Each structure stands twice: as C-alpha cells, then as structure tokens.
Coordinates of C-alpha atoms in Angstrom, one line a residue:
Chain A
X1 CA 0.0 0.0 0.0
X2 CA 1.7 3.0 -1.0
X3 CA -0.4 6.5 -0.5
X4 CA -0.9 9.2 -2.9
X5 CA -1.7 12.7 -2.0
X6 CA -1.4 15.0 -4.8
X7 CA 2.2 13.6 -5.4
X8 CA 3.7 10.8 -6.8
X9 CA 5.1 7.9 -5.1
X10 CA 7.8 6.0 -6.9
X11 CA 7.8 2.7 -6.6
X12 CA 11.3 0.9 -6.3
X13 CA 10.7 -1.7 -8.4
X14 CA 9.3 0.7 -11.1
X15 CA 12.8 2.5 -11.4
X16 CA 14.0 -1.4 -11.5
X17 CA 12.1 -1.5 -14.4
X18 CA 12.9 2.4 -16.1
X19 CA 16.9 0.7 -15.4
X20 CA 15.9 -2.2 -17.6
X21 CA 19.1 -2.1 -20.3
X22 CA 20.8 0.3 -18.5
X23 CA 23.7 0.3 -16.4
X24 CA 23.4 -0.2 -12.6
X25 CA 25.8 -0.1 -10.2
X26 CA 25.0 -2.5 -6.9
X27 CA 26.4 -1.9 -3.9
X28 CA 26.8 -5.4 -1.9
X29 CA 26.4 -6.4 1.7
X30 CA 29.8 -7.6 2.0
X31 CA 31.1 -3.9 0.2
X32 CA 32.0 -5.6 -3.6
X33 CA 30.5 -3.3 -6.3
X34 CA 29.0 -5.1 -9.6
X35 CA 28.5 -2.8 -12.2
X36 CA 26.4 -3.8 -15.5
X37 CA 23.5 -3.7 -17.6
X38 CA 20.6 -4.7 -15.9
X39 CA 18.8 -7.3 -18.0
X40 CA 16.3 -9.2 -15.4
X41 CA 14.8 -8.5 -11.5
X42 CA 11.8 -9.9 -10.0
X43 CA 10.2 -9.3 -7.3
X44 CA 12.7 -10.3 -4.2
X45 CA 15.0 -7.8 -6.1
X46 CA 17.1 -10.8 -7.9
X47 CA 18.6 -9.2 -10.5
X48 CA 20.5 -10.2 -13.7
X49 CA 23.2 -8.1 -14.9
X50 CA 25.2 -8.6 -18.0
X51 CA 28.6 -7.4 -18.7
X52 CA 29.7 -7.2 -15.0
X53 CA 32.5 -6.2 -13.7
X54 CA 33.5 -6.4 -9.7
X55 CA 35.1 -4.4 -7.9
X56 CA 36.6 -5.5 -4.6
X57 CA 39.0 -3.0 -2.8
X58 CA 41.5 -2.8 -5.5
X59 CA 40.8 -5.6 -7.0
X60 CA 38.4 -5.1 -10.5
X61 CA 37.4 -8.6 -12.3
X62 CA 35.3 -8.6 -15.4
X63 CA 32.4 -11.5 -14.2
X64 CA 30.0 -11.5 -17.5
X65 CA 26.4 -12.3 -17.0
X66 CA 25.5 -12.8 -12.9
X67 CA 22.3 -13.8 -11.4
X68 CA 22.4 -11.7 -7.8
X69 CA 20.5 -12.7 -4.8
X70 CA 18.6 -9.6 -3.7
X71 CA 18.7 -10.3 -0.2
X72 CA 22.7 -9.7 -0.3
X73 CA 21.8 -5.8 -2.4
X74 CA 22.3 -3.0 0.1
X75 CA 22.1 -0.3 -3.0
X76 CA 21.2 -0.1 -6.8
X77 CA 22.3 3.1 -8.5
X78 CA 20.9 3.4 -11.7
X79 CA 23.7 5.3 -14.3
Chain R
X1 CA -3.7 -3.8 14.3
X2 CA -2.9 -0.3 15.9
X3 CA -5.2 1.0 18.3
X4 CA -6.7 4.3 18.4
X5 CA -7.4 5.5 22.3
X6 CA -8.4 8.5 22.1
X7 CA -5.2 9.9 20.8
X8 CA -3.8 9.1 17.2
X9 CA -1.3 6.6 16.1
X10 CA 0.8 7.9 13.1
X11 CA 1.8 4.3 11.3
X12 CA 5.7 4.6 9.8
X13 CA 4.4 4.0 6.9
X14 CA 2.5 7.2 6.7
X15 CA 5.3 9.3 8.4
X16 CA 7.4 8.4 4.8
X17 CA 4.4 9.3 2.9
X18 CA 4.4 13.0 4.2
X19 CA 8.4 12.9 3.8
X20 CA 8.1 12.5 -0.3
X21 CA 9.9 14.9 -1.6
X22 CA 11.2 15.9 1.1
X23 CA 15.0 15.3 2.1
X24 CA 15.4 12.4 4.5
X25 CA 18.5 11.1 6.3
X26 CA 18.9 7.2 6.0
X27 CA 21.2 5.5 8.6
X28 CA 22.4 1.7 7.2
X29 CA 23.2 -1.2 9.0
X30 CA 26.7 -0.7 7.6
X31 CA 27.1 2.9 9.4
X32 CA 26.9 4.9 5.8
X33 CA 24.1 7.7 6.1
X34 CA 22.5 8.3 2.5
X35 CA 20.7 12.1 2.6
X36 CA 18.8 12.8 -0.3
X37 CA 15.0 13.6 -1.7
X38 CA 12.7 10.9 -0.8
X39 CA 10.4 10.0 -4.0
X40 CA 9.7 6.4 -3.4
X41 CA 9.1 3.6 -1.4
X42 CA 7.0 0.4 -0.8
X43 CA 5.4 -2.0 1.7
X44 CA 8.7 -3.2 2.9
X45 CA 10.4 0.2 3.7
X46 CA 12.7 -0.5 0.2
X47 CA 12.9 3.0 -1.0
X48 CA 13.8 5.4 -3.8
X49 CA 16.0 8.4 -3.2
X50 CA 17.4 11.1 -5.7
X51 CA 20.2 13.7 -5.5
X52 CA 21.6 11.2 -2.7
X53 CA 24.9 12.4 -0.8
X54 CA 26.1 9.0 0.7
X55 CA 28.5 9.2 3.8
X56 CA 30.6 6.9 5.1
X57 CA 33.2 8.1 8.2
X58 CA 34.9 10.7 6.8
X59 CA 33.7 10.0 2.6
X60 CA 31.4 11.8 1.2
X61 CA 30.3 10.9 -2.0
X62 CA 27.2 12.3 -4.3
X63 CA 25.6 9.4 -5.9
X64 CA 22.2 10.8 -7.5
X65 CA 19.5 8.4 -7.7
X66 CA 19.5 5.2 -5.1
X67 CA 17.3 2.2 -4.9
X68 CA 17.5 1.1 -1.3
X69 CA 16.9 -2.5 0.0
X70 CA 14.4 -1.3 3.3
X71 CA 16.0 -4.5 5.4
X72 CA 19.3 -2.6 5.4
X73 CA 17.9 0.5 6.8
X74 CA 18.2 1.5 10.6
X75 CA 16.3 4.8 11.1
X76 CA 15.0 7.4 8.7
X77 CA 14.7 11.3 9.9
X78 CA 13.0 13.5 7.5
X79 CA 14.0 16.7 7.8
Chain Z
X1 CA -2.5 -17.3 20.8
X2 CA -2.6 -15.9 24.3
X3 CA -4.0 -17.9 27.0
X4 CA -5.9 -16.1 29.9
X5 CA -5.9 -18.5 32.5
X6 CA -7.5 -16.2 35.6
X7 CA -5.0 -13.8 35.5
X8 CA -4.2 -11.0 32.5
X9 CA -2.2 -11.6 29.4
X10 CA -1.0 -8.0 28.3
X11 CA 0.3 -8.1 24.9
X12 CA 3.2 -6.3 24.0
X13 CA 1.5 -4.2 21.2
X14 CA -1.1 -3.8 24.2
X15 CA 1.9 -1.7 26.1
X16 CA 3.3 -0.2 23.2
X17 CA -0.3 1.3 22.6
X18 CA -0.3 2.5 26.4
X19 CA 3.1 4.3 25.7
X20 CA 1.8 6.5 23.0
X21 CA 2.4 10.1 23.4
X22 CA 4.6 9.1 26.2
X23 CA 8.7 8.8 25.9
X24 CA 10.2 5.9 25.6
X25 CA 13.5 4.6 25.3
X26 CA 14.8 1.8 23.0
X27 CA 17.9 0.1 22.7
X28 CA 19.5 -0.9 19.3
X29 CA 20.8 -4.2 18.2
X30 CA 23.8 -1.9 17.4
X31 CA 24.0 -0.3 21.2
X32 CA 22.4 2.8 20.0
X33 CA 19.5 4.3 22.3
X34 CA 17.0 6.5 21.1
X35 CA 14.8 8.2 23.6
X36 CA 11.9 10.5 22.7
X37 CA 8.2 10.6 22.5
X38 CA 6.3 7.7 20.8
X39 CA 4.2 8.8 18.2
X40 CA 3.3 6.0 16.2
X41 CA 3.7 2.1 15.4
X42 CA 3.1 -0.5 13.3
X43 CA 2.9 -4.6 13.7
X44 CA 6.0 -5.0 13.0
X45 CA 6.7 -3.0 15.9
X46 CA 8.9 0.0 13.4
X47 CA 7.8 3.0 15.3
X48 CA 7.4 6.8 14.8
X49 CA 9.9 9.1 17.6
X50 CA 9.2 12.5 18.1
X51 CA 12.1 15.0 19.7
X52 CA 14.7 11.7 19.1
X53 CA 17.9 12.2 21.6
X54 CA 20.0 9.3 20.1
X55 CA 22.8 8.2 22.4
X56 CA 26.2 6.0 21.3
X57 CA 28.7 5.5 23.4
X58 CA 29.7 8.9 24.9
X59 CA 27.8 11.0 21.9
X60 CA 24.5 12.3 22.2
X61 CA 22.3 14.1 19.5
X62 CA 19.1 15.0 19.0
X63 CA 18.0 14.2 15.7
X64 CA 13.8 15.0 16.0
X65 CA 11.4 12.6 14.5
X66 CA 12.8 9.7 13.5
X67 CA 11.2 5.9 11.5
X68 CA 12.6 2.8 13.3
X69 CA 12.6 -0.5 11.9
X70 CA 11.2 -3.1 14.5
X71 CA 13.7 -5.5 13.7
X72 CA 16.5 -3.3 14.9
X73 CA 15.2 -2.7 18.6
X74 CA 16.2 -5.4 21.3
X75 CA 13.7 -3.7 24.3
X76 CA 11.7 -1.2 24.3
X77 CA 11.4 0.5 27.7
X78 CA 8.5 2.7 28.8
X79 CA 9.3 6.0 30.6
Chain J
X1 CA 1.5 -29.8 14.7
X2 CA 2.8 -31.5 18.4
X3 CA 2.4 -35.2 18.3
X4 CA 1.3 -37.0 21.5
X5 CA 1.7 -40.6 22.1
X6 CA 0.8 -41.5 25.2
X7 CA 3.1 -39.2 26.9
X8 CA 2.1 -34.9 27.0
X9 CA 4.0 -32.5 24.6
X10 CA 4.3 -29.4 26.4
X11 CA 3.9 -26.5 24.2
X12 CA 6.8 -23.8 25.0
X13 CA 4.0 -21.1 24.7
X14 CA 2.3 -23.3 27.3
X15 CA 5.2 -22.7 29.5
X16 CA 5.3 -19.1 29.2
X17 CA 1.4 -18.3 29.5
X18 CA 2.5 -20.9 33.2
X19 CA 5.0 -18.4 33.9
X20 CA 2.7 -15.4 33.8
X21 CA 3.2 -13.3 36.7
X22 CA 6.3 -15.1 38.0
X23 CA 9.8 -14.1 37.6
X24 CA 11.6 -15.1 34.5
X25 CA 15.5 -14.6 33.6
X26 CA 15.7 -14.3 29.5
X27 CA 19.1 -14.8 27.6
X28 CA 19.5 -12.3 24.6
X29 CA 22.0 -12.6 21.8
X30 CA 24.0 -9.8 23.1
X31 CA 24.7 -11.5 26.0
X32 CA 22.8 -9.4 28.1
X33 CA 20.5 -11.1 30.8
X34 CA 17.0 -9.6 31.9
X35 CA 15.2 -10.3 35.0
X36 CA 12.0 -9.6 35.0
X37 CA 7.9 -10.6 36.5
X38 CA 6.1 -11.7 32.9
X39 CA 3.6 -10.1 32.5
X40 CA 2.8 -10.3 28.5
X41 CA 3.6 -12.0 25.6
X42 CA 2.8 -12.9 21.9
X43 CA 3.0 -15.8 19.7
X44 CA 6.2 -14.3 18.5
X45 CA 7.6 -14.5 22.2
X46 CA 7.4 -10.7 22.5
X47 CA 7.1 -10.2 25.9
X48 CA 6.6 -8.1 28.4
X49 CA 8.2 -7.5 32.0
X50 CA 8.5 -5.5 34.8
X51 CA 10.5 -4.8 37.7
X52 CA 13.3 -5.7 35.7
X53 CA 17.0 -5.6 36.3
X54 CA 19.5 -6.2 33.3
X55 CA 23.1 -7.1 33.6
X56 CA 25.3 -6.6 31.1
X57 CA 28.9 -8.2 32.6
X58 CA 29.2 -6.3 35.8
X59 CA 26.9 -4.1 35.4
X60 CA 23.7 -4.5 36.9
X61 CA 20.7 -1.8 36.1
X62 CA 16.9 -1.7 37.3
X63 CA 15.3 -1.1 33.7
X64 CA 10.9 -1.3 35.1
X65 CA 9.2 -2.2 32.6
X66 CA 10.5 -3.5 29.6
X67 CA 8.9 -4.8 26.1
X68 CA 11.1 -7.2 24.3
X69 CA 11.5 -8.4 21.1
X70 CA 11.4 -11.9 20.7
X71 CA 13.9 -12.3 18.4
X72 CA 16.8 -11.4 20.3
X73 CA 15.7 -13.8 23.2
X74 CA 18.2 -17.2 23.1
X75 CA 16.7 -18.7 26.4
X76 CA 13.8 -17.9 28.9
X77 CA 14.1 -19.7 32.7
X78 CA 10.9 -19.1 34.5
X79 CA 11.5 -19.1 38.1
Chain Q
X1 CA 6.6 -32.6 0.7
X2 CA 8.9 -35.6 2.3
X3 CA 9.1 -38.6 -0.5
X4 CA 8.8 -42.3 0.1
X5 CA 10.6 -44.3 -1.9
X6 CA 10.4 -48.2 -0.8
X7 CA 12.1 -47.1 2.0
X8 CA 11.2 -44.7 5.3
X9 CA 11.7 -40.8 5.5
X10 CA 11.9 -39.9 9.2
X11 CA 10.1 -36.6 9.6
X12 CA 13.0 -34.2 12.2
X13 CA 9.9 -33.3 14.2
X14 CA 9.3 -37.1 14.7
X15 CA 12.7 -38.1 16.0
X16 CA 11.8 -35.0 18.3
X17 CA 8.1 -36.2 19.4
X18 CA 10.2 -40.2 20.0
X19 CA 12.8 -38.1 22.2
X20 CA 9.9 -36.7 24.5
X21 CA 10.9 -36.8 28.3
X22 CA 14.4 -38.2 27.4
X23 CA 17.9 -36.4 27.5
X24 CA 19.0 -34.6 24.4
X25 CA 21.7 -32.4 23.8
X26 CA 21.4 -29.0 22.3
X27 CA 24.2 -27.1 20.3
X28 CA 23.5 -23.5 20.0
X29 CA 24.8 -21.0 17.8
X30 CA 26.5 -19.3 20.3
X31 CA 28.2 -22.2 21.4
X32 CA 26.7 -23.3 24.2
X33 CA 25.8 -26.3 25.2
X34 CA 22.4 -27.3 26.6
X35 CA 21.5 -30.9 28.7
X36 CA 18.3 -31.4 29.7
X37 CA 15.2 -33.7 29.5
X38 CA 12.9 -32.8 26.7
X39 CA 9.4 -32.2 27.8
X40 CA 8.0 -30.1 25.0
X41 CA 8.1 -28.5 21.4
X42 CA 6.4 -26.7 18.7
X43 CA 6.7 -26.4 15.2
X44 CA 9.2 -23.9 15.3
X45 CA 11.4 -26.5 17.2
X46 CA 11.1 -24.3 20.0
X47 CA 11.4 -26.6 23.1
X48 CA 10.7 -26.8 26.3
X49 CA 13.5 -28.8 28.7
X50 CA 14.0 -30.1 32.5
X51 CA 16.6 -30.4 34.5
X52 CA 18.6 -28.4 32.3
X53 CA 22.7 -28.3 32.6
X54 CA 24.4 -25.4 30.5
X55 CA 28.0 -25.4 29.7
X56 CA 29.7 -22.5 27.7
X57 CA 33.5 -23.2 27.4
X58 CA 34.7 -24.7 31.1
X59 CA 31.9 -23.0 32.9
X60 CA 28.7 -25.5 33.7
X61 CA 25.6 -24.3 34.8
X62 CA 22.2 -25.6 35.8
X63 CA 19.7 -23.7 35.0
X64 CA 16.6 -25.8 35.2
X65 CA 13.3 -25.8 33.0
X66 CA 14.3 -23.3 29.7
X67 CA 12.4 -22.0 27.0
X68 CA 14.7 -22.1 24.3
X69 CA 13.5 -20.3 21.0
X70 CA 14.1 -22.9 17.7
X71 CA 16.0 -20.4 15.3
X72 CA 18.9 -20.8 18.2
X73 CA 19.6 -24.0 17.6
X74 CA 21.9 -26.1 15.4
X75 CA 22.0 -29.2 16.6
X76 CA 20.0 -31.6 18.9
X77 CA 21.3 -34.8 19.9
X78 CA 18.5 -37.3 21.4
X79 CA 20.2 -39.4 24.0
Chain G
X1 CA 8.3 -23.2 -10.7
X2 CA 10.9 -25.3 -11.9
X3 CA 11.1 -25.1 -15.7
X4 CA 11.3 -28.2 -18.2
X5 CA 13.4 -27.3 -21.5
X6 CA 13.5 -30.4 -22.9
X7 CA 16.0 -31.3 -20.1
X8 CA 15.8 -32.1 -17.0
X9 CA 15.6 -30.1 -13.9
X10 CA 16.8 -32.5 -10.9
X11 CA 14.5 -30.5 -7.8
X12 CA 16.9 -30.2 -4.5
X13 CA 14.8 -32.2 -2.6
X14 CA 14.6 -34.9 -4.8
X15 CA 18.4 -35.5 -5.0
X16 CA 18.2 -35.5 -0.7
X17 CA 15.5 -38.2 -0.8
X18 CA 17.6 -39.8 -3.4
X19 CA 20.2 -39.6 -0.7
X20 CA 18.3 -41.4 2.0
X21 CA 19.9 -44.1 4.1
X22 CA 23.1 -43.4 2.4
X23 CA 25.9 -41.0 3.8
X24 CA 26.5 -37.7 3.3
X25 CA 28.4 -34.7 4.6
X26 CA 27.0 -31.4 5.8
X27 CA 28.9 -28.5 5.5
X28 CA 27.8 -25.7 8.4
X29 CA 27.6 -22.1 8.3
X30 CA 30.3 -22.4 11.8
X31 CA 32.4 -24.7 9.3
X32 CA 31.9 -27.9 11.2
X33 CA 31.3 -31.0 9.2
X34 CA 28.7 -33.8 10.0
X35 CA 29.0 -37.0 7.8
X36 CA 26.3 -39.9 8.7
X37 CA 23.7 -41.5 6.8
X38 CA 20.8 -39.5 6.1
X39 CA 17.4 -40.9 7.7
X40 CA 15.2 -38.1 7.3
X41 CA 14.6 -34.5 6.3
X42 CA 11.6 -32.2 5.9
X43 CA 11.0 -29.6 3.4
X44 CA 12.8 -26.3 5.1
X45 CA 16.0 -29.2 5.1
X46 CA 15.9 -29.8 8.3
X47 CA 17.7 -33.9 8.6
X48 CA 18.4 -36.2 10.9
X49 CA 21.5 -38.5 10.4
X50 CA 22.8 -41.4 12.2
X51 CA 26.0 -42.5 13.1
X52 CA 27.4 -38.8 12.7
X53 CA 30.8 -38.2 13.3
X54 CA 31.3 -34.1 13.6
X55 CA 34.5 -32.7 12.5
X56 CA 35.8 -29.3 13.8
X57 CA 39.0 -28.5 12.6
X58 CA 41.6 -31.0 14.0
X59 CA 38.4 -32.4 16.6
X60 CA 36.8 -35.3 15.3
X61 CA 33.6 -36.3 17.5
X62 CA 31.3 -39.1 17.1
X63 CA 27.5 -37.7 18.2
X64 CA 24.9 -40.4 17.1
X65 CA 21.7 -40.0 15.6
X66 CA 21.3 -36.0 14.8
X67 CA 18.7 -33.9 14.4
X68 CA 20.0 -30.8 12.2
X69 CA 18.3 -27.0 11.6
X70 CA 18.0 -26.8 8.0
X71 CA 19.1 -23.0 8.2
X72 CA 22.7 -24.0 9.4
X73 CA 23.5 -25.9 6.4
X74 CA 25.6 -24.5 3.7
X75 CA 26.0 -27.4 1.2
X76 CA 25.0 -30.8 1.4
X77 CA 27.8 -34.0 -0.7
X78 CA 25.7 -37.1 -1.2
X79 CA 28.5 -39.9 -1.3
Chain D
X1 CA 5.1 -8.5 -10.8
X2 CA 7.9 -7.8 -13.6
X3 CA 7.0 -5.2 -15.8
X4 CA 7.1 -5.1 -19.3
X5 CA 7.9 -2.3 -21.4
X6 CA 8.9 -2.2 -24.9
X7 CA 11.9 -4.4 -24.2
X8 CA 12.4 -7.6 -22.0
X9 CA 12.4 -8.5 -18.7
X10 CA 14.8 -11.4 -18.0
X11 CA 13.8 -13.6 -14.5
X12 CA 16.8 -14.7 -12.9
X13 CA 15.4 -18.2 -12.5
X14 CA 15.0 -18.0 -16.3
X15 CA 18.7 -17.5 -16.4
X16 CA 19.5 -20.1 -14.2
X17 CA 17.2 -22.2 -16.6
X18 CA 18.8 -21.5 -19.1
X19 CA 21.7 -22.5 -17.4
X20 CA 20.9 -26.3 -16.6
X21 CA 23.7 -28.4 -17.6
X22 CA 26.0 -25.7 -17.9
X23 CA 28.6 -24.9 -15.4
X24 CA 27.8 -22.6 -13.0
X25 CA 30.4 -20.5 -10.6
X26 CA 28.8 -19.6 -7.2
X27 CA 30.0 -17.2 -5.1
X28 CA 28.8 -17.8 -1.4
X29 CA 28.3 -15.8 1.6
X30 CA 31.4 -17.2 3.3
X31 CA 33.6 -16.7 0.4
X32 CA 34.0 -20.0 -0.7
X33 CA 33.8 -20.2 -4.9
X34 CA 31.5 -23.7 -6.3
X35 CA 32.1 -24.5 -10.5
X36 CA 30.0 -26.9 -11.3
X37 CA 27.5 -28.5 -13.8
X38 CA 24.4 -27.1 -12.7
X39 CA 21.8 -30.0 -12.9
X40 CA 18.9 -28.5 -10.8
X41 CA 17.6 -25.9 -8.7
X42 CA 14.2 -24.7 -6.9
X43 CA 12.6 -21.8 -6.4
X44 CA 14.0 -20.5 -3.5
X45 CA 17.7 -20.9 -5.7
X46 CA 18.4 -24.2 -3.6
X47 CA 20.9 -26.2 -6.5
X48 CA 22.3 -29.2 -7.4
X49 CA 25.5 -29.5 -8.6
X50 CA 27.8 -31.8 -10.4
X51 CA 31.3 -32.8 -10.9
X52 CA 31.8 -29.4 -8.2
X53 CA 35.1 -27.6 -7.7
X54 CA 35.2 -26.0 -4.0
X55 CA 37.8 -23.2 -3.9
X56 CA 38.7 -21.3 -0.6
X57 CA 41.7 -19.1 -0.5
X58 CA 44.4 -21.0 -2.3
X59 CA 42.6 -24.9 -1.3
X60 CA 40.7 -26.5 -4.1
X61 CA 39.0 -29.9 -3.4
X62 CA 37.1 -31.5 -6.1
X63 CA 34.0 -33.0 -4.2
X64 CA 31.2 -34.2 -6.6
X65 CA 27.7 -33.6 -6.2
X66 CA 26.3 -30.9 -4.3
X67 CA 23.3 -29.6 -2.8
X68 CA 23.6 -25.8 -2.1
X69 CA 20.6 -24.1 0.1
X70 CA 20.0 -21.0 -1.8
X71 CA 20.1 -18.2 1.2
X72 CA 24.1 -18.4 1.2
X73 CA 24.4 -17.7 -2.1
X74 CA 25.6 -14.4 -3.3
X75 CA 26.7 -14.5 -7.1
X76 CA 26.2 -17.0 -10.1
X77 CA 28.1 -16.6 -12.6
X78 CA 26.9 -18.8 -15.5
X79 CA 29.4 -20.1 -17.9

C-alpha cells in the first residue's frame, strides 16, 4: 500500500524496471561493487546483470552475466 | 492492528508518505548515512532516493538516484 | 494465541499502545539508544519518535522525529 | 503440529502463558541477561516485563518495565 | 513434501516427538551447550527442557526448566 | 516453478530423498562438518542423520543420531 | 510482478534455466567459490551441482555432487 496525496510515489521496483538495459551499479552487503546492464529482476529484487564487472578493494574482475541474490543488495544506483 | 485511544497513532508507513519529496537522512546497517529527496518507497520500507549524498566516516560521496533495500535500513529522519 | 488462564495476558503491542504520546527509550541491536516521544507504530513494531535524543557511546544528538525498523530494537522501555 | 503418544507435549507457549506473573531470567543474543515478572507475551515470544534488572557483565541496572523483542531472546528460565 | 521411496523418511519433528521426556543435547549458535530432558516442542522446534545443565566453554551451569526459542539451535542430539 | 526445456531439472529435494539411508556430509555455516547416513529430512532441510561423526578443525567427535536446523547448512555432498 | 515495457524482462530463475547443464560458478556468503555443472535448482535458488570444484583461499577440493541451500548464495556466474 503506497499513498498518494497529490504527489507521486515511486515505486522501487518501477525505477528497476525504467533501469531495464541500463547500467546499474550494486552496492553489496559484503562492500563488492557489480557494475552492469541490468537485463532481469523480479520481485525479491534478484537481478540479472550482463557485462559485469567487480570491484573489490582494489581488486576489478570482469564476471560477465551474474544472477544476484537480492537479499545480499544493500544499494542499486541506476547510471 | 494499531489502536486508536483517544489519541492518534501515526503508522511509519505514513510518516514516509508526508516525507516524499522531502529530504530524509537514512542510517544503514553498515554505518553509511544516505541524505537525499525521498520519491519512493514500498510496503517493505525499500525506497527510492534522488540527489543522494552517501557518507561513510569521513567520505562523502554524491551518488544521485539510489534504490535502497528497506531490510538494510536502521532509522530514517526526514528533515 | 494468548491464553488467559485467571489472571491477565497484556500483549506487548497492548503496552506499546499504552506508551503513545509518552517517551520511551529503545535500545538498538547496534548499542544505540533512542529516547523521545512515541508517536506512532506498526505490527511489525517500526515505530514513529518525536524529539529523538539518540545516544552511542559517549555522543548524544538529538536528531527530532525519526522511522525505526522493528527489527533493529532489542527492548523497548517505557518511561 | 505437536504429536502426542501416550506421553504430553508441552507447548513452549504453554510454559510461558504458566509463567505469567512469575519471575523469568531471558538470555539475549547480546549476551545481556533480563530479570524480570512476565507479564505479557505474543505468539512471537514478545514479551513483556517488569521490575526488571538487566546485567550486562558487571553491570547490573533496574530497567521497570520493559517490552522485548522476541527475536533477540536465546533462552527464557521461568522461576 | 517428504518422499517415500520403498524405504522410510523420518520426519525431524518425529525423532523430536520419540525423544519426549528423554535427555537430548542442544548445540546452539552461540556455542553453548544445553542438557536437559525434553518435555516439549512446537513447530518452530522451539522446546521446552527439565533439569537443564548449560556449559559454555569450562563454565557448567544448571539452569533448570528453559524456553529455548528454535531459530537458536543447530543441533539436537537425542540421547 | 521449476522449468522443463526439454532437459531435466533435478529438484533439491529430490536429490536429498535420493540420498536417503546413504551417507552424506553437511557442510555448516560455523564450518563444522557432519557425515552420517541420512534418515530423514523435511521440506525447510531440516535432517536427521545417524551415526554422525562431527569434524571441527583438528576435533573429530562421534555424536549419534542428529537432528540438524536446516538454516545451518551451507552445502550438502551425497556420497 | 515484472514489468514489461517495450523491451524484456529477463527472471533470474529464467537464467538459471537456461543454465541447466551448464557450469555454474557460485560465489557464497562465506567466500568459498563452487564451478560446477548445474543440474537442478528450486525456487528458493536451492541447487544441485555436479562434478563441483570447492575453492577457498588458495585450497581447491574436487568433491562431486552438491546440494547448495540458496540463502548463502551471493553470485552465479553462468558459464
């Protein structure tokens, strides 16, 4: 239940969906960034990205296509 | 269930929906604070913030628009 | 399920109802303590503070009205 | 679903609604210890207490009353 | 859904109901240790014990009848 | 919803009742290891095994018939 | 609810579907990296995997079939 009173309320899962083949950059619980075009989500906020690449510390890895368990997102900046 | 008594009970829920577009101050589980313009959020406290200034001990970083994961949030002050 | 078996069962949404308008103090899984005025809740026990005084270790600030998860507070304590 | 063969199945709800009104020592996670008279609960082992006196290592502090979350709760010894 | 196959699947919360009023041993996430007769359950393998013997490191304990919520527990050992 | 492309898709819980009377090894989340034979499990994986012998590191116990939380379990070797 | 808009929306499960007899790397929780053939999966992203590599730190052990409960699961990186 989200209210509306003259505004508009945004819901998360909607800008999910405007960052549909997009880049997105997700910051993790345990503080590795994957950045990538977001291809997939649903509704636990398990997303698919394509063209990934990690970035731990100093470490960056190019990882491809990853399935992401939402429950291990703290962040999702759209680009 | 929240009971009325005579006085009122304000549900969180409707305490975020007078804070939309305003600016709120998010405190994470993780210690970073995320201040920006609240313009979404859902059932589960996940919310959508834009023009965010994330800060993290001494870091201060402007990150625009943020998709937050509500089971990572602490407390929310809107200003 | 809350059996009354000649004497009373007070639930705790029961005495979080009771300590509306009142202040009350709550600890944080993360040692934080918030104390101010309890303006509103929800079943999940996230809660609405007015005139917030949050406490960590040595530093206090007052930070006004503030949303609380529920599943961040450990006790909850009634003034 | 509690299966009984012959012998009872004591329901731990059971065993708190028994300990209503008598003093209870709960374990948290955090190592803390609360001592307390029951005086409410929930079928999520929220409870309530009062006259209670928390110690925390040394220290030893007379909290009143106190609603807890019952997710932070390891053990509960009635009396 | 628990499948049968020719052979027998024993149902956890049946070896639980056939270890009713006997010793069992409890691992907990914490690491402590709990020894006591089993004298009740739930669904939530919250249990109910007698007699109960604690040990944590060196340090042993009695402690009595304990509540002791499910999501606690790694291991029980039936006697 | 487990999808059929003209493959197959071998469901979890199928390869564990596939497993039954027959040993396997547990990996925890606190890194011990249980091997014993598999007599039982339920749908949220909680098992029983008997004849476990728990490993932690250079400690090697042997512990009986075991009724393990399904939410401890990181993976699960069939022999 | 997956929106569609124009373009596609790809569910990670369909990913992981797609994936079936493909090798899968999984990141977990603990740090610990699986490759393996992934031959099933649920919908709570419990797998099965086959012919599994288990790499921590510099230690690789090849050890065979593998159920994985889903929640410690951060990445999957199909092949």
């Amino acid at each position: 239940m989200a209210f509306f009173t003259g505004g508009f309320v945004v819901l998360p899962l909607t800008v999910l969906e405007k960052s549909l083949n997009k880049e997105v950059t997700l910051l993790l619980k345990d503080d590795r960034i994957l950045k990538g075009k977001l291809v997939g989500y649903d509704d636990y906020m398990n997303m698919v990205l394509e063209g990934t690449e990690e970035t731990q510390g100093d470490q960056v890895r190019r990882i491809g296509t990853v399935i992401l368990r939402g429950n291990n997102v703290v962040t999702i900046v759209p680009k």
